[in-house]
JSON list of C-alpha atoms in Angstrom, two decimals:
[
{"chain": "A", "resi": 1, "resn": "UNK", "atom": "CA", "xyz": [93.04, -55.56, 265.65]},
{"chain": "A", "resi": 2, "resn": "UNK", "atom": "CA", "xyz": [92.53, -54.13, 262.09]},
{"chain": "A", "resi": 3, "resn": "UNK", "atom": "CA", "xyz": [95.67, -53.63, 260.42]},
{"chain": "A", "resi": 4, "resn": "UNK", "atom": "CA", "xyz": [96.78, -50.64, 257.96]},
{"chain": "A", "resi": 5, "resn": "UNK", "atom": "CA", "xyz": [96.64, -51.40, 254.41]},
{"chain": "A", "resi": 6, "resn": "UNK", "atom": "CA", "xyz": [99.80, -52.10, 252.98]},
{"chain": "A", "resi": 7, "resn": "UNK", "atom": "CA", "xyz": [101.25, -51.68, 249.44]},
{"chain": "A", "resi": 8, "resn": "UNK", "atom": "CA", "xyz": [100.44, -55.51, 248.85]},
{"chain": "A", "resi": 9, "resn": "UNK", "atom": "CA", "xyz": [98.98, -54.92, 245.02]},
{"chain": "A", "resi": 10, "resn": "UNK", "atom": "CA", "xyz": [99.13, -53.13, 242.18]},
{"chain": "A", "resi": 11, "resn": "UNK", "atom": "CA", "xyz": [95.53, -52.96, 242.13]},
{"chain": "A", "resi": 12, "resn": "UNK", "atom": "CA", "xyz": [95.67, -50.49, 245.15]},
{"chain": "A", "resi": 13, "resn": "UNK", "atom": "CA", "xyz": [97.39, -48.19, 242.93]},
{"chain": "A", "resi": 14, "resn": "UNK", "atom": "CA", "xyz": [96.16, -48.48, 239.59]},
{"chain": "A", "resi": 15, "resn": "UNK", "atom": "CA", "xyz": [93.05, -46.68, 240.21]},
{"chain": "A", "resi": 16, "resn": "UNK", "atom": "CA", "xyz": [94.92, -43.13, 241.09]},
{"chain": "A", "resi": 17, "resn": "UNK", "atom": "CA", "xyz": [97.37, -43.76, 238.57]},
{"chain": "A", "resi": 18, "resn": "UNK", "atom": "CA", "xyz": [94.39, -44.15, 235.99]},
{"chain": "A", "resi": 19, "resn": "UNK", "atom": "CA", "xyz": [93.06, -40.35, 236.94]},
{"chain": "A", "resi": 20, "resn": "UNK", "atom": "CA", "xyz": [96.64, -38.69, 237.79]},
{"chain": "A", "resi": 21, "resn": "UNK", "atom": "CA", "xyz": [99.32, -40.40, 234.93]},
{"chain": "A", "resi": 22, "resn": "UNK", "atom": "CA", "xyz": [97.60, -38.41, 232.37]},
{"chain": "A", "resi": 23, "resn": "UNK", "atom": "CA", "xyz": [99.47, -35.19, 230.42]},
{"chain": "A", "resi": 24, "resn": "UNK", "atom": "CA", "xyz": [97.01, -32.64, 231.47]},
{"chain": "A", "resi": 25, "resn": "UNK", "atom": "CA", "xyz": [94.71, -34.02, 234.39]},
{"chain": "A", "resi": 26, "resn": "UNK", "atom": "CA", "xyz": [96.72, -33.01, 237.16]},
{"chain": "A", "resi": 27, "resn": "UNK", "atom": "CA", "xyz": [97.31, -29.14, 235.78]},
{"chain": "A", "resi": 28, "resn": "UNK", "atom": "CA", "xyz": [93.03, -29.23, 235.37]},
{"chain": "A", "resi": 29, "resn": "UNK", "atom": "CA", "xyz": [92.65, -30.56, 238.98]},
{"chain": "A", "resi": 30, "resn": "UNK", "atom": "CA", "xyz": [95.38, -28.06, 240.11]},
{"chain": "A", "resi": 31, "resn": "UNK", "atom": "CA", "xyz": [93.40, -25.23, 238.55]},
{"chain": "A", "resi": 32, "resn": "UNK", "atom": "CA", "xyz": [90.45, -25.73, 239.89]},
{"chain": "A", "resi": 33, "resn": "UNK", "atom": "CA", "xyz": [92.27, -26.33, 243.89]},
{"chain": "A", "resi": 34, "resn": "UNK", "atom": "CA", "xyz": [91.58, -22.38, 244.04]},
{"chain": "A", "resi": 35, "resn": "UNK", "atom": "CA", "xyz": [87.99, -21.48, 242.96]},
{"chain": "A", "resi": 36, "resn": "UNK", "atom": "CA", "xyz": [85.34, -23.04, 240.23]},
{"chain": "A", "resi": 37, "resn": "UNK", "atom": "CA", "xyz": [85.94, -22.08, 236.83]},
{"chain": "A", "resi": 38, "resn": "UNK", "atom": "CA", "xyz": [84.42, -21.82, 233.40]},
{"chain": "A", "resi": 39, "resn": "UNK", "atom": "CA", "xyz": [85.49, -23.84, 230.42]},
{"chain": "A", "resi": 40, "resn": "UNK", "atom": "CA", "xyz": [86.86, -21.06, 228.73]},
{"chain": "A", "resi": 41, "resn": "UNK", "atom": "CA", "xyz": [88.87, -19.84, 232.45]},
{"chain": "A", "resi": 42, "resn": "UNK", "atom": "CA", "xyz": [89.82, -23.72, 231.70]},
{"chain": "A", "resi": 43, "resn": "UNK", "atom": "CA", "xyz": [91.98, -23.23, 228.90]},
{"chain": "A", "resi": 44, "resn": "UNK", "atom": "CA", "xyz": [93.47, -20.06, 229.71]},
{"chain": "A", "resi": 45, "resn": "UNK", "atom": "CA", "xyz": [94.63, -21.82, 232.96]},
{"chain": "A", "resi": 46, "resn": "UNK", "atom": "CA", "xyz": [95.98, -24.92, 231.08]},
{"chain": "A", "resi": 47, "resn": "UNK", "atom": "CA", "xyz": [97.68, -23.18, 228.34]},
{"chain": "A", "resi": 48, "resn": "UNK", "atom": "CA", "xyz": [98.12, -24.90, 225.44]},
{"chain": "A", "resi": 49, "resn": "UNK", "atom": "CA", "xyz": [95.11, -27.73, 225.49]},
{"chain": "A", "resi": 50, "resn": "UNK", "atom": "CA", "xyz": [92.84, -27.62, 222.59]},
{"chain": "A", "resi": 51, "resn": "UNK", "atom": "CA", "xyz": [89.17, -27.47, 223.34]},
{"chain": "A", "resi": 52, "resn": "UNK", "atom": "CA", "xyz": [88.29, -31.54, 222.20]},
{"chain": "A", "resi": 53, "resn": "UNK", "atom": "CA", "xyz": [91.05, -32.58, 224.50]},
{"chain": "A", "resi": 54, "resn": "UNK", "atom": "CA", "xyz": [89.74, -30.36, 227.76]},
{"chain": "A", "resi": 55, "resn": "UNK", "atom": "CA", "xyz": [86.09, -31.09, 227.02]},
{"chain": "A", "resi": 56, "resn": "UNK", "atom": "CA", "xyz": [87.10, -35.05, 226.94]},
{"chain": "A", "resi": 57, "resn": "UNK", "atom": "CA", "xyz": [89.25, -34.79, 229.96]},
{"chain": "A", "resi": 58, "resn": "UNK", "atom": "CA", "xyz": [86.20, -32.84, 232.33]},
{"chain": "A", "resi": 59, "resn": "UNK", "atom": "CA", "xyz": [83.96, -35.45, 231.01]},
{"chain": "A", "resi": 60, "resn": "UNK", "atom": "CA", "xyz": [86.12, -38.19, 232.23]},
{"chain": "A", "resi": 61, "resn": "UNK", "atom": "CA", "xyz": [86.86, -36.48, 235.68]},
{"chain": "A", "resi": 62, "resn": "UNK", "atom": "CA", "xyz": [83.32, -35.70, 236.01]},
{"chain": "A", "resi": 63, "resn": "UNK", "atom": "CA", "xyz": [82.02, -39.40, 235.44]},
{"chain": "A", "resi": 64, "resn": "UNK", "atom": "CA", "xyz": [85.17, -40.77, 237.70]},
{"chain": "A", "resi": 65, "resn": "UNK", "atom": "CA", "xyz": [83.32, -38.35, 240.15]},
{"chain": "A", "resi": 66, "resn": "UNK", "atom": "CA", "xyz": [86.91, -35.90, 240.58]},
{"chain": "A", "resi": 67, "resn": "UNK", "atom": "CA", "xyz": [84.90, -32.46, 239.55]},
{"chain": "A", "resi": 68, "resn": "UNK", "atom": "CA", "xyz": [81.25, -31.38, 239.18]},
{"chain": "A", "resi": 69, "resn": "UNK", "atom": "CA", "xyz": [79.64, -29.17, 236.60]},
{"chain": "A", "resi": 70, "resn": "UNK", "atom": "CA", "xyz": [77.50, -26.45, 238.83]},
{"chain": "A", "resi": 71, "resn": "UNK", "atom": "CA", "xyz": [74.75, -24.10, 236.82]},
{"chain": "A", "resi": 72, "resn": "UNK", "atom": "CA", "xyz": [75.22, -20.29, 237.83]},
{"chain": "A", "resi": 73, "resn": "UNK", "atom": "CA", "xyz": [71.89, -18.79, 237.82]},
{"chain": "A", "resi": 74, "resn": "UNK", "atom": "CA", "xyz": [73.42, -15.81, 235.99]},
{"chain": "A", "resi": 75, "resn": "UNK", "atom": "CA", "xyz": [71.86, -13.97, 233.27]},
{"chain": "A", "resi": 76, "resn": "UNK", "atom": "CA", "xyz": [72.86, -15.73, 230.99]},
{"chain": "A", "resi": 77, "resn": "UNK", "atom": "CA", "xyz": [73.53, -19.10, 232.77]},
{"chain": "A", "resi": 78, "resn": "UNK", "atom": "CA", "xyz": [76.45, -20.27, 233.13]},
{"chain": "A", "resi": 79, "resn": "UNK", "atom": "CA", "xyz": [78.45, -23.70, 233.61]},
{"chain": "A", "resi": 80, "resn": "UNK", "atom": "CA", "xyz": [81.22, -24.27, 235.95]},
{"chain": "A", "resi": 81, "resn": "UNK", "atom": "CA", "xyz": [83.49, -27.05, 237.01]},
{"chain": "A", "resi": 82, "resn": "UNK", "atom": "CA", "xyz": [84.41, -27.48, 240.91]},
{"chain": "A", "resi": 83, "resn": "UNK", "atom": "CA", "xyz": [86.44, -29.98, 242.84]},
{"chain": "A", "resi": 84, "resn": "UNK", "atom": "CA", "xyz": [84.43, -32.64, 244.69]},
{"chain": "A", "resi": 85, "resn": "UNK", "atom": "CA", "xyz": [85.99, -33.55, 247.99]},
{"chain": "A", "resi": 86, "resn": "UNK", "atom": "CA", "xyz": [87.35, -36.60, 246.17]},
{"chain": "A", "resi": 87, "resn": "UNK", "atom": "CA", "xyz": [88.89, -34.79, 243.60]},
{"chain": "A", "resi": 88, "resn": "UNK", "atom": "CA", "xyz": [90.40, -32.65, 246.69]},
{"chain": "A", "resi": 89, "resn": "UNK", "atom": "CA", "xyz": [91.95, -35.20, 248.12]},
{"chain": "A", "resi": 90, "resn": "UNK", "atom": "CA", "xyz": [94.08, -35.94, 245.23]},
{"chain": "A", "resi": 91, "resn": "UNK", "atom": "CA", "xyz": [95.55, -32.22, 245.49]},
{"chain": "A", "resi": 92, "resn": "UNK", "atom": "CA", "xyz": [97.69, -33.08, 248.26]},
{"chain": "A", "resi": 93, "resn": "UNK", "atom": "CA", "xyz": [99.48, -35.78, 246.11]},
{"chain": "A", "resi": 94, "resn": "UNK", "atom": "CA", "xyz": [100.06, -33.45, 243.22]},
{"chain": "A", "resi": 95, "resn": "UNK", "atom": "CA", "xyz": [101.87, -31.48, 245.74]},
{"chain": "A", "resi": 96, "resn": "UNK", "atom": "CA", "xyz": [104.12, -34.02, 246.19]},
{"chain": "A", "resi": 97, "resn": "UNK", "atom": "CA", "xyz": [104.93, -35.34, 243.03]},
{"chain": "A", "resi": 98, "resn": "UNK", "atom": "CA", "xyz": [105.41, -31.74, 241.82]},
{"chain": "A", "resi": 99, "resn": "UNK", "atom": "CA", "xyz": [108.34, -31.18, 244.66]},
{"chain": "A", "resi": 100, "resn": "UNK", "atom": "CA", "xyz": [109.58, -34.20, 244.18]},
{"chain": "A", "resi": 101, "resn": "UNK", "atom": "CA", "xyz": [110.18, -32.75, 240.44]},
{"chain": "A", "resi": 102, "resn": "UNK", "atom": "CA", "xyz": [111.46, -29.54, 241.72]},
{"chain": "A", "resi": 103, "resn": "UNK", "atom": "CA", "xyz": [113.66, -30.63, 243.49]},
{"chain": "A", "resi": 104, "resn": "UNK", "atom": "CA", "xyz": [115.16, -33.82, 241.70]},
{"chain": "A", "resi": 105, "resn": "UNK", "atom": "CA", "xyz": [115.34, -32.20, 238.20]},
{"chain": "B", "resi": 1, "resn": "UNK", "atom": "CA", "xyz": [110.72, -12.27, 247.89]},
{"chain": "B", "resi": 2, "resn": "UNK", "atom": "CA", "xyz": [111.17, -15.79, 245.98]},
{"chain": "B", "resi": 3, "resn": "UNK", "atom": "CA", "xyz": [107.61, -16.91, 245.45]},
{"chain": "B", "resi": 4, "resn": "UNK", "atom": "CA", "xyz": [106.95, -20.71, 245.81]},
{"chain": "B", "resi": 5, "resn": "UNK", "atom": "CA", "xyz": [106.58, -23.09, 242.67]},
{"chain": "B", "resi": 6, "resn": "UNK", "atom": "CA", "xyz": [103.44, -23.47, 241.27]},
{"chain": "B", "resi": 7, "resn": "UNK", "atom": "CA", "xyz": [101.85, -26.48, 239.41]},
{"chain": "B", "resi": 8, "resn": "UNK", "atom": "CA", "xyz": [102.08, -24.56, 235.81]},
{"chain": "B", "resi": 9, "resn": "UNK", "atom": "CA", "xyz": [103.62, -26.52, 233.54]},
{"chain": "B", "resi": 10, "resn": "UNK", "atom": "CA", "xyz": [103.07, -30.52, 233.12]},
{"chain": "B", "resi": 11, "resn": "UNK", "atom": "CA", "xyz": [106.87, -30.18, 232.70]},
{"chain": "B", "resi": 12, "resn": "UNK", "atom": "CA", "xyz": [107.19, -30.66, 236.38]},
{"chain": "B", "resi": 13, "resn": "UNK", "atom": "CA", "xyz": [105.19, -33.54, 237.36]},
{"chain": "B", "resi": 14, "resn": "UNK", "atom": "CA", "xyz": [106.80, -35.43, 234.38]},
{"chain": "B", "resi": 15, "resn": "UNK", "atom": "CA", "xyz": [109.67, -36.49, 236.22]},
{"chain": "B", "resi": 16, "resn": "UNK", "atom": "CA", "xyz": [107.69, -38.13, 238.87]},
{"chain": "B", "resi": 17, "resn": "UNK", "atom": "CA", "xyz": [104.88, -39.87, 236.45]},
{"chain": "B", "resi": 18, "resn": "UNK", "atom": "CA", "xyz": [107.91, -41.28, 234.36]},
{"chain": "B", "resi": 19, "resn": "UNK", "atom": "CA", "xyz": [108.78, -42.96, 237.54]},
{"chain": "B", "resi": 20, "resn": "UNK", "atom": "CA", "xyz": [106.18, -43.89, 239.35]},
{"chain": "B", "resi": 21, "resn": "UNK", "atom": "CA", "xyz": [103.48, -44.18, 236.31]},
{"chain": "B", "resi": 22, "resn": "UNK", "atom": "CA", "xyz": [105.03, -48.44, 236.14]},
{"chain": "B", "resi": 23, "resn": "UNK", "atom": "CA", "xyz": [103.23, -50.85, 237.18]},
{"chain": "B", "resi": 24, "resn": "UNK", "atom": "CA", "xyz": [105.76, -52.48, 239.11]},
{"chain": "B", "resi": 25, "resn": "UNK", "atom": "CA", "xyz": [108.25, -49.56, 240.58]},
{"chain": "B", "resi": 26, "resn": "UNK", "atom": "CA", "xyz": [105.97, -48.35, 242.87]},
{"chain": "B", "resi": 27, "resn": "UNK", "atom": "CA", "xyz": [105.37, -52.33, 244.06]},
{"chain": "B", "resi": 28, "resn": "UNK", "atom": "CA", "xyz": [109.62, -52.07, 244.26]},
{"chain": "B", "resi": 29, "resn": "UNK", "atom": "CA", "xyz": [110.23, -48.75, 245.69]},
{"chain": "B", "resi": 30, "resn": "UNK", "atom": "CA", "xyz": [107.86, -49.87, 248.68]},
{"chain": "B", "resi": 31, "resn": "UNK", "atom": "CA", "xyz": [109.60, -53.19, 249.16]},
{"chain": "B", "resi": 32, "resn": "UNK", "atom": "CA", "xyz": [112.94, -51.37, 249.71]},
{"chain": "B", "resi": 33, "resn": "UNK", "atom": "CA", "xyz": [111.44, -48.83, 251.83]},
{"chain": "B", "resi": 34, "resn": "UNK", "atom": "CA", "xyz": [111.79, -50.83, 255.08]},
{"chain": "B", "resi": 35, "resn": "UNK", "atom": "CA", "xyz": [115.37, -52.65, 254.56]},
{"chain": "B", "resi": 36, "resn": "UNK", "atom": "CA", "xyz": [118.25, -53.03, 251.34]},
{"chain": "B", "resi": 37, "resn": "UNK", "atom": "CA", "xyz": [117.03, -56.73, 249.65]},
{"chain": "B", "resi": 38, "resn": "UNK", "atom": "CA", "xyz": [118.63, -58.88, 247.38]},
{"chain": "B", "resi": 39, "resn": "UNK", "atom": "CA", "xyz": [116.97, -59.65, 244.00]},
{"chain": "B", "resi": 40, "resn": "UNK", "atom": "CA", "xyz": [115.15, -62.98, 244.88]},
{"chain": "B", "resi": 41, "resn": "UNK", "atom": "CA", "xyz": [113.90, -61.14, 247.98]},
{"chain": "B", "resi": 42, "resn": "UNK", "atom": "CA", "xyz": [112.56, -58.39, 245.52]},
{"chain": "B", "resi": 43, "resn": "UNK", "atom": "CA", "xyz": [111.06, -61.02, 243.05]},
{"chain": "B", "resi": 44, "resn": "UNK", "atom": "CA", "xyz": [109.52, -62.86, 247.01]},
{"chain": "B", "resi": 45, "resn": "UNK", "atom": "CA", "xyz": [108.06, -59.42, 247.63]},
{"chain": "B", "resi": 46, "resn": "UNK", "atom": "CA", "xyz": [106.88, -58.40, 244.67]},
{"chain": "B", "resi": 47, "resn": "UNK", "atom": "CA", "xyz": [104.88, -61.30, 243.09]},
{"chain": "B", "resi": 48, "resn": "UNK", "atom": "CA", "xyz": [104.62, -62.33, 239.87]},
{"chain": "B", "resi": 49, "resn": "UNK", "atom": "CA", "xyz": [107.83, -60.05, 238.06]},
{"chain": "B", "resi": 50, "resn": "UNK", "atom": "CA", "xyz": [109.60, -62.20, 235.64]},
{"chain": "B", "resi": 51, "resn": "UNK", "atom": "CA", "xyz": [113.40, -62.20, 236.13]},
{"chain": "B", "resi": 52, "resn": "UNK", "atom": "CA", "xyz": [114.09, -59.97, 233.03]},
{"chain": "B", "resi": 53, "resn": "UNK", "atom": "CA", "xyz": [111.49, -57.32, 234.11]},
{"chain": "B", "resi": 54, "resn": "UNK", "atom": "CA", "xyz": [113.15, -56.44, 237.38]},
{"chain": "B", "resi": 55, "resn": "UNK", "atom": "CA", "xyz": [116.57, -56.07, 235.88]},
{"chain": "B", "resi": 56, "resn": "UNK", "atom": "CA", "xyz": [115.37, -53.60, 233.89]},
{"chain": "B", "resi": 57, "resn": "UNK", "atom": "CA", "xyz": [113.06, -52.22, 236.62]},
{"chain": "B", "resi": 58, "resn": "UNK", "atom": "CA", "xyz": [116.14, -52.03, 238.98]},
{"chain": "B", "resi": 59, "resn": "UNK", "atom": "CA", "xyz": [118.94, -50.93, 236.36]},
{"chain": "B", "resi": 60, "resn": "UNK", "atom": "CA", "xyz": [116.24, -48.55, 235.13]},
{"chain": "B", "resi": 61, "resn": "UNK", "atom": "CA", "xyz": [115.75, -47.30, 238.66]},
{"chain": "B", "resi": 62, "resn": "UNK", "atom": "CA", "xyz": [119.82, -46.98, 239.45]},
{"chain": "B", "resi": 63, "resn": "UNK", "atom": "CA", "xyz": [120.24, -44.83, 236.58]},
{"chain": "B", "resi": 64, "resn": "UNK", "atom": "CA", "xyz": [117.89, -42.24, 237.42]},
{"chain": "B", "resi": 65, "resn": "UNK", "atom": "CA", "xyz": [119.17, -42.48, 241.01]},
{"chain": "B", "resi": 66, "resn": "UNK", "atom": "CA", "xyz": [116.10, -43.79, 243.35]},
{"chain": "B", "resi": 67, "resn": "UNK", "atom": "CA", "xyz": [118.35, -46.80, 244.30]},
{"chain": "B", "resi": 68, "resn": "UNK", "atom": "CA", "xyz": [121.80, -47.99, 244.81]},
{"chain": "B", "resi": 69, "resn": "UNK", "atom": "CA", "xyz": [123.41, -51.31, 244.69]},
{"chain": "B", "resi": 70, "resn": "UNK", "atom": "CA", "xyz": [124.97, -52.40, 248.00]},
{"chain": "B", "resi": 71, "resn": "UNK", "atom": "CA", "xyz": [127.54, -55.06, 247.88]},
{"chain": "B", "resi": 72, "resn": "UNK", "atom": "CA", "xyz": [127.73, -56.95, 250.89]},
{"chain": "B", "resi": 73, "resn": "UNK", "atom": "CA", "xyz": [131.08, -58.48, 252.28]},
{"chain": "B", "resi": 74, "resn": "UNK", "atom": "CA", "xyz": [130.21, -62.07, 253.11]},
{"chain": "B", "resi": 75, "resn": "UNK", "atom": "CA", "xyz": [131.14, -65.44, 251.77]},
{"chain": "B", "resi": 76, "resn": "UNK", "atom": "CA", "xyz": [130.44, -65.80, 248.99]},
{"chain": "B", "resi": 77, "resn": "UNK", "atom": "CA", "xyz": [130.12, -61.68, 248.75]},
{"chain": "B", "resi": 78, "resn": "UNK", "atom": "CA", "xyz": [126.37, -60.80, 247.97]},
{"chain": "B", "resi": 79, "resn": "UNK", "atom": "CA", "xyz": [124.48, -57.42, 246.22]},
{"chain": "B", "resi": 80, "resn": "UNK", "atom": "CA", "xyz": [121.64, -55.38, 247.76]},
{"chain": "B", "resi": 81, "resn": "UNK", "atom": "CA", "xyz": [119.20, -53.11, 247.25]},
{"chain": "B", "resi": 82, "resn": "UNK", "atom": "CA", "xyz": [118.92, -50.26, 248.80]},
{"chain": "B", "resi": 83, "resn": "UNK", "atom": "CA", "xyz": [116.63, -46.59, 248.41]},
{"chain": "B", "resi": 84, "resn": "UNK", "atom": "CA", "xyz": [118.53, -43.34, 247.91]},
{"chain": "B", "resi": 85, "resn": "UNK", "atom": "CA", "xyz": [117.62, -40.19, 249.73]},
{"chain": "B", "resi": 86, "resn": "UNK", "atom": "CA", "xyz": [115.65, -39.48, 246.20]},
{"chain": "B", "resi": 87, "resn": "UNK", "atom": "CA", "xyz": [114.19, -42.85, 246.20]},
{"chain": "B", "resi": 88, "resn": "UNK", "atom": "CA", "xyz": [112.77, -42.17, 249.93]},
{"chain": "B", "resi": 89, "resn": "UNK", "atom": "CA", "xyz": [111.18, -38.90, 249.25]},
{"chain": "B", "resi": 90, "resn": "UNK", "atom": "CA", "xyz": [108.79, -40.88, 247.25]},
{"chain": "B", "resi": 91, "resn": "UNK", "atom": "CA", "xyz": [107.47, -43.07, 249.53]},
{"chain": "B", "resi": 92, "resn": "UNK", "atom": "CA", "xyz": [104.49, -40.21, 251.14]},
{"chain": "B", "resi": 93, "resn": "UNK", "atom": "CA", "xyz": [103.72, -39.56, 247.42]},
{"chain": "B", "resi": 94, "resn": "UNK", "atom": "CA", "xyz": [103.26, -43.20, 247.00]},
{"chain": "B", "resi": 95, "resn": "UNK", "atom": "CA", "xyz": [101.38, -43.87, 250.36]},
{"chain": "B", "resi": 96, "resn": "UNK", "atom": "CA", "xyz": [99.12, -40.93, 249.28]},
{"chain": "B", "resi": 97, "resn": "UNK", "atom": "CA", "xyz": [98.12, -42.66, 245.82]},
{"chain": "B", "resi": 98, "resn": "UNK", "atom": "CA", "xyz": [97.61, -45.84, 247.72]},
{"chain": "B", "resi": 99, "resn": "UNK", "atom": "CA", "xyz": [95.71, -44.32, 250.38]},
{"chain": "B", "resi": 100, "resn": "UNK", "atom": "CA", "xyz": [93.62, -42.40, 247.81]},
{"chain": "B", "resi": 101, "resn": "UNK", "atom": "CA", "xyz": [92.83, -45.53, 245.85]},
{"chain": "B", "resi": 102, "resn": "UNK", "atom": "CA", "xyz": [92.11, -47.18, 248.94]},
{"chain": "B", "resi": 103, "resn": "UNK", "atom": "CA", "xyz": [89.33, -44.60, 250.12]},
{"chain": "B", "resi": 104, "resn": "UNK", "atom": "CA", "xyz": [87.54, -44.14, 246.43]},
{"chain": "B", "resi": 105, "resn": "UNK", "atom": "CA", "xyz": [88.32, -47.37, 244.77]}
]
């Protein structure tokens, strides 16, 4: 019989830690839990980030594989940013850790 | 109609990160999460803390409320550990990270 992982290592956490213990990654993946969005949409929905910071921050989550950038075969084109289904499954963490917040503090 | 909180300030997931962002409380908190232990139990189970960084850890931990400090009536009388009802709300948040970690990492 296979048994569950358990909480043996820090190693096992470290990695989600890494992508979520930063200041603004978790408001970027929470914006884009609803739709894609430009870079610009971006900053309005993470007020307050300066456009070096969120350009550093999408190409980190992009290379850790959390969001892709899709093309828009508008006239002009343009870029978006969307989720990738493992960037959605850190949403439901979030969640947590943001009513655990409300409702501690 | 009271709308539900929304992820829009970093504000609120700063609580959480400040305590689960360690690299050994999360290691602790899950320890604790099946019985109250005593401190050499909690240095057993969570291999490799020096002495001096789990007192902190733990007095660190029973000032912001995640655990009390159980004193046990025997001969000679003896001190537990033991998760608050704060403490144990952060257990699915943790099992999500590890899980997470687990599937991508």
């Amino acid at each position: 019989m296979k048994t569950s992982p358990t909480l043996t290592s820090c190693n096992t956490l470290a990695p989600t830690l890494a992508i979520i213990g930063d200041k603004w990654t978790p408001l970027l993946i929470h914006a884009l839990s609803q739709e894609p969005l430009r870079f610009c949409q971006l900053q309005d929905a993470v007020g307050g980030i300066n456009p070096r910071t969120l350009s550093a921050r999408l190409s980190n989550l992009e290379h850790e594989g959390i969001i892709i950038k899709v093309t828009r075969a508008t006239m002009p084109p343009h870029t978006e940013y969307a989720l990738t289904p493992k960037g959605t499954d850190l949403l439901p963490i979030l969640r947590g850790m943001f009513d655990w917040g409300h409702k501690y503090h």
